[in-house]
Coordinates of C-alpha atoms in Angstrom, one line a residue:
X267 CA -15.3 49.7 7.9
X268 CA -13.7 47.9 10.7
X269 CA -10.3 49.7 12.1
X270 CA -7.1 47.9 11.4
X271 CA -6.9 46.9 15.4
X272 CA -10.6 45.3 15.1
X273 CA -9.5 43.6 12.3
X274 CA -6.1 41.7 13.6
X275 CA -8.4 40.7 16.5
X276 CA -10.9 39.1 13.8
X277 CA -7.8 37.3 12.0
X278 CA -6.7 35.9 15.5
X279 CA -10.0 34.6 16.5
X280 CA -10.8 33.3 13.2
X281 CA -7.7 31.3 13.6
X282 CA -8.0 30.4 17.1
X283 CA -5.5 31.5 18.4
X284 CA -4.5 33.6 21.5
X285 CA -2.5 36.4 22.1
X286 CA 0.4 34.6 22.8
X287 CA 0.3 31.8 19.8
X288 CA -0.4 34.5 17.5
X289 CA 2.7 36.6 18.7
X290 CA 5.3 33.5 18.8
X291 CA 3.7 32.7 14.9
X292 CA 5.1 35.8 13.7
X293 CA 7.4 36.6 15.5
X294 CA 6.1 39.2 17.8
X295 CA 6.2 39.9 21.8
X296 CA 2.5 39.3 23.3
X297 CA 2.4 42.7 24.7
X298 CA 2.9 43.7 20.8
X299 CA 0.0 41.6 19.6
X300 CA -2.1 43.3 22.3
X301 CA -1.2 46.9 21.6
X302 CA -1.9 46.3 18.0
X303 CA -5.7 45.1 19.0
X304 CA -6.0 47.7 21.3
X305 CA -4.6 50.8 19.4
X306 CA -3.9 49.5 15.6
X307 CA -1.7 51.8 13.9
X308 CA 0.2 50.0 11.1
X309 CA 2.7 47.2 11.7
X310 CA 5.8 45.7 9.4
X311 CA 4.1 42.0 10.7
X312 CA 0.7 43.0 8.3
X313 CA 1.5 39.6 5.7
X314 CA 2.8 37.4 8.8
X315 CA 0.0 38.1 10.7
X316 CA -2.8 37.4 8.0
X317 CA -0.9 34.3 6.7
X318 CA -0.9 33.0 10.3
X319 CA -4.8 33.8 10.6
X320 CA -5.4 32.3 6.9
X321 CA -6.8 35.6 5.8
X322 CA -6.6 38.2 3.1
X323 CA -3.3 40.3 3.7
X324 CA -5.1 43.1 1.6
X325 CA -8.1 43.0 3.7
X326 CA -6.0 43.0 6.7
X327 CA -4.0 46.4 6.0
X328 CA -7.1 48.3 4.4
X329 CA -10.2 46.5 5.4
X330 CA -10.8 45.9 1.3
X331 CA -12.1 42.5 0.0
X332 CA -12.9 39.5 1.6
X333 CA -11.3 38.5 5.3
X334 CA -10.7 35.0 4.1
X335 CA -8.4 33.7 2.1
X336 CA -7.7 30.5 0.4
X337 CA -5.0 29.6 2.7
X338 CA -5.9 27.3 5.9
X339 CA -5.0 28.9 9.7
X340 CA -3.1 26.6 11.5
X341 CA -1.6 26.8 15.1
X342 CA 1.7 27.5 15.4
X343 CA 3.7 24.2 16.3
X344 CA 1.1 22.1 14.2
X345 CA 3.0 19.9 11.5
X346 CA 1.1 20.1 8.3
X347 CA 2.6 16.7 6.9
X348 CA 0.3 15.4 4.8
X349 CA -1.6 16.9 1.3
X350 CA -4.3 15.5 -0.7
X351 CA -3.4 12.5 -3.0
X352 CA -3.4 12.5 -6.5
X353 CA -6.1 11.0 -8.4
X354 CA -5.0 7.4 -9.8
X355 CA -3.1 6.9 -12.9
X356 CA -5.5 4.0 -13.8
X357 CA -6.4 0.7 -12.0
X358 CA -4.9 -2.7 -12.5
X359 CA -6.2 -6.5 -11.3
X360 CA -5.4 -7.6 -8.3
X361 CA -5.1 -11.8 -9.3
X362 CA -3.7 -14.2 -7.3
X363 CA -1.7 -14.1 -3.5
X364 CA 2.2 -14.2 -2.8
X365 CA 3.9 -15.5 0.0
X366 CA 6.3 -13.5 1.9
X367 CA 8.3 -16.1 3.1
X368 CA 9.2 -19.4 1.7
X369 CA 9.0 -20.4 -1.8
X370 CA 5.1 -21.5 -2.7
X371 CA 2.9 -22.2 -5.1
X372 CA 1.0 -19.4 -6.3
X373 CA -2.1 -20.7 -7.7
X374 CA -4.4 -18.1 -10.0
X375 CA -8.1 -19.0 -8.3
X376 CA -9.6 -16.8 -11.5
X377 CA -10.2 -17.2 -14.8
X378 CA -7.9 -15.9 -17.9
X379 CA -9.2 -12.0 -17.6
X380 CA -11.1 -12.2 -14.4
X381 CA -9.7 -11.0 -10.9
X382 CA -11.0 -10.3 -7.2
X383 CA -11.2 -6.3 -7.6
X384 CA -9.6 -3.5 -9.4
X385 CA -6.6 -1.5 -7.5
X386 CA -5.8 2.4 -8.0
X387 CA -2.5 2.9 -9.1
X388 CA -0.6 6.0 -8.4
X389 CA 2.5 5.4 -10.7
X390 CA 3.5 5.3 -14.1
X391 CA 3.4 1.4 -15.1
X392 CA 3.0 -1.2 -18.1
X393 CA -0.2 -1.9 -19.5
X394 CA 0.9 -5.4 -18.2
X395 CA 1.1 -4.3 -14.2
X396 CA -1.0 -6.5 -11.4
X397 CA -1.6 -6.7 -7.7
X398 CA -1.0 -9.0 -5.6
X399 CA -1.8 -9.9 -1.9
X400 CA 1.0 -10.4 0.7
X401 CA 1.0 -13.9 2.6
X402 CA 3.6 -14.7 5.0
X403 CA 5.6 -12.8 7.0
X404 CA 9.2 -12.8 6.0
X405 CA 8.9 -9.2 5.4
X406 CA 7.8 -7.8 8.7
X407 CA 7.9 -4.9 9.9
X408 CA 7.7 -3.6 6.5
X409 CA 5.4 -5.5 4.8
X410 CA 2.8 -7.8 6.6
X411 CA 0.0 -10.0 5.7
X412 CA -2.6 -8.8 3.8
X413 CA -0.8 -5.5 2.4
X414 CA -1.2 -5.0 -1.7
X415 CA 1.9 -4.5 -3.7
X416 CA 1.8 -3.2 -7.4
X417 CA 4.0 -5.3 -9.7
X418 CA 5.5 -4.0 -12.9
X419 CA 7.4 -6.9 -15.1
X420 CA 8.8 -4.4 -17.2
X421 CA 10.7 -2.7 -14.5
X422 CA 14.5 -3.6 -14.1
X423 CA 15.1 -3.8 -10.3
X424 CA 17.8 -1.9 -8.6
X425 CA 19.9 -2.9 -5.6
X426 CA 17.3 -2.1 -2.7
X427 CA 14.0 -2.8 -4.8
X428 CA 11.6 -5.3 -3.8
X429 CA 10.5 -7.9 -6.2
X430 CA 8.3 -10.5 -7.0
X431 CA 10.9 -14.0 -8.1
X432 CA 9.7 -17.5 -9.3
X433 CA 11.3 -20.7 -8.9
X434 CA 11.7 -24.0 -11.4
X435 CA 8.5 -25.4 -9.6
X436 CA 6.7 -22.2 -10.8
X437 CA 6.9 -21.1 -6.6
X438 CA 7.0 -17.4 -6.5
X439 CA 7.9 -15.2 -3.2
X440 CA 8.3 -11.4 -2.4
X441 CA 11.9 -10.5 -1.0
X442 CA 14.4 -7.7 -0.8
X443 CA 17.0 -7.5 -4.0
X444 CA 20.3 -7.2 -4.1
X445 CA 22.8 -7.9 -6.5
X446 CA 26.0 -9.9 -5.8
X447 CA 28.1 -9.4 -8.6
X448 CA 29.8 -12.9 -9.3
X449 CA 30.6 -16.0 -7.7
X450 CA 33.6 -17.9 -7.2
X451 CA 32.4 -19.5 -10.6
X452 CA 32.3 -16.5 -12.0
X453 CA 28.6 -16.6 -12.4
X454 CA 26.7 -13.0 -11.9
X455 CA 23.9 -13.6 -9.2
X456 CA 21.9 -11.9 -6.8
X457 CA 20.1 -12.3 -3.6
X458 CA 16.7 -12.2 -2.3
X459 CA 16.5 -10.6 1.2
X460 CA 13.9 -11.0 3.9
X461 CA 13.8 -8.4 6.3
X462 CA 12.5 -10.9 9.0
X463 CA 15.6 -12.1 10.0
X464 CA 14.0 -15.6 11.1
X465 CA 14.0 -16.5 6.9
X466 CA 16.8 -17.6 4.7
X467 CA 18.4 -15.3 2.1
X468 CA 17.8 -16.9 -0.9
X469 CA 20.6 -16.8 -3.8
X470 CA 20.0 -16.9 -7.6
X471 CA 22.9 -19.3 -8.4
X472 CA 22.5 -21.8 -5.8
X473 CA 18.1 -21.5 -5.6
X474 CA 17.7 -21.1 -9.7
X475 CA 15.3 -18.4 -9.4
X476 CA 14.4 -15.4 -11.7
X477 CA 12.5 -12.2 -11.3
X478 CA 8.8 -12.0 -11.8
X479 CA 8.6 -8.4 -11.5
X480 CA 9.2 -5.0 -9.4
X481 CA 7.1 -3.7 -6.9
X482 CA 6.3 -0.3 -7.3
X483 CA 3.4 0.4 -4.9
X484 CA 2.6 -0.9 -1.8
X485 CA -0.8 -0.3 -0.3
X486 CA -0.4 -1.1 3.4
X487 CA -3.8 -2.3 5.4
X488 CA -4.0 -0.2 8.9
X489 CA -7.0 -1.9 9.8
X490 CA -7.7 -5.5 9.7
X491 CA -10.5 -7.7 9.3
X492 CA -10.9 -11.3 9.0
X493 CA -11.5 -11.1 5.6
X494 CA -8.3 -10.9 3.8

């Protein structure tokens, strides 16, 4: 069986570390990490030491059971700021295109039941959720060509959401919302915000337009093609 010293200079190297990384982890002096692979003894550090090394803490103070553990070693100073995703709620269709920007025509190019592709969904939605592709760019830096955003038509919007709104003409557009209370006609009415401050704000009372849907998902494209 390997001593206990042999052993924290395993943990160390299995992790990667040095001396000095392995010390400032834990909270140890250098010269302390050292002793302890030169002469072992036992040391109040034991379950810092093997959490730091992603090993067994057991195995580390008697040598029993296997040196690995399920956890992952990391370098100290190394952000772990992402996790694994969840697996998707269920997919919905992604149908026809939006246009971040001015009001326009959103014309369906597919059939009643057919779509381009099938998106993963992440969120609890309505069996009558869809996707839809960004055009435009009234809602850069946030949103920008070619980025997918989950609607949901059974979601009531709350001041900061982003939705999906129609026009009179049929003319849909994705903005910012935010409600207004009432007008000087004592009318309740709300705004659509672009977050490109080149574009209009658009107002329900003056514009006659009505919410399509909340956005609930946004799938944002890193890399581009030309095929969007």
């Amino acid at each position: 069986m390997k001593t206990f010293a042999e052993r924290v200079r395993m943990a160390r190297e299995h992790a990667g570390l040095t001396q000095a990384q392995l010390a400032e982890a834990v909270g140890m002096s250098q010269p302390g990490i050292q002793k302890l692979e030169r002469s072992g003894g036992s040391s109040k550090f034991t379950t810092q030491i093997a959490s730091a090394c992603g090993v067994s803490s057991e195995w580390l103070a008697t040598g029993k059971g296997e040196m690995v553990s399920g956890s992952t070693p990391r370098k100290p100073g190394f952000d772990v700021n992402i996790e694994p995703v969840d697996e998707p709620i269920r997919t919905v269709p992604l149908i026809s295109c939006v246009a971040a920007g001015k009001m326009t025509s959103v014309t369906d190019p597919y059939a009643l039941g057919a779509y381009e592709k099938k998106v993963p969904v992440l969120v609890d939605t309505s069996k009558f959720a869809f996707a839809l592709r960004i055009h435009g760019d009234s809602m850069v830096p946030e949103f920008v060509p070619g980025d997918i955003v989950i609607i949901d038509p059974d979601i009531t919007p709350q001041p900061g959401d982003y939705v999906i709104a129609k026009n009179d003409d049929q003319e849909a557009t994705f903005k910012k919302y935010r409600p207004r209370g009432r007008n000087e006609k004592g009318q309740e009415y709300f705004e659509l915000v672009p977050l490109n401050p080149d574009y209009p704000t658009l107002r329900s009372d003056l514009d006659q337009i009505a919410i399509i849907g909340t956005v609930v998902q946004h799938n944002r494209i890193m890399r581009r093609t030309n095929k969007l």
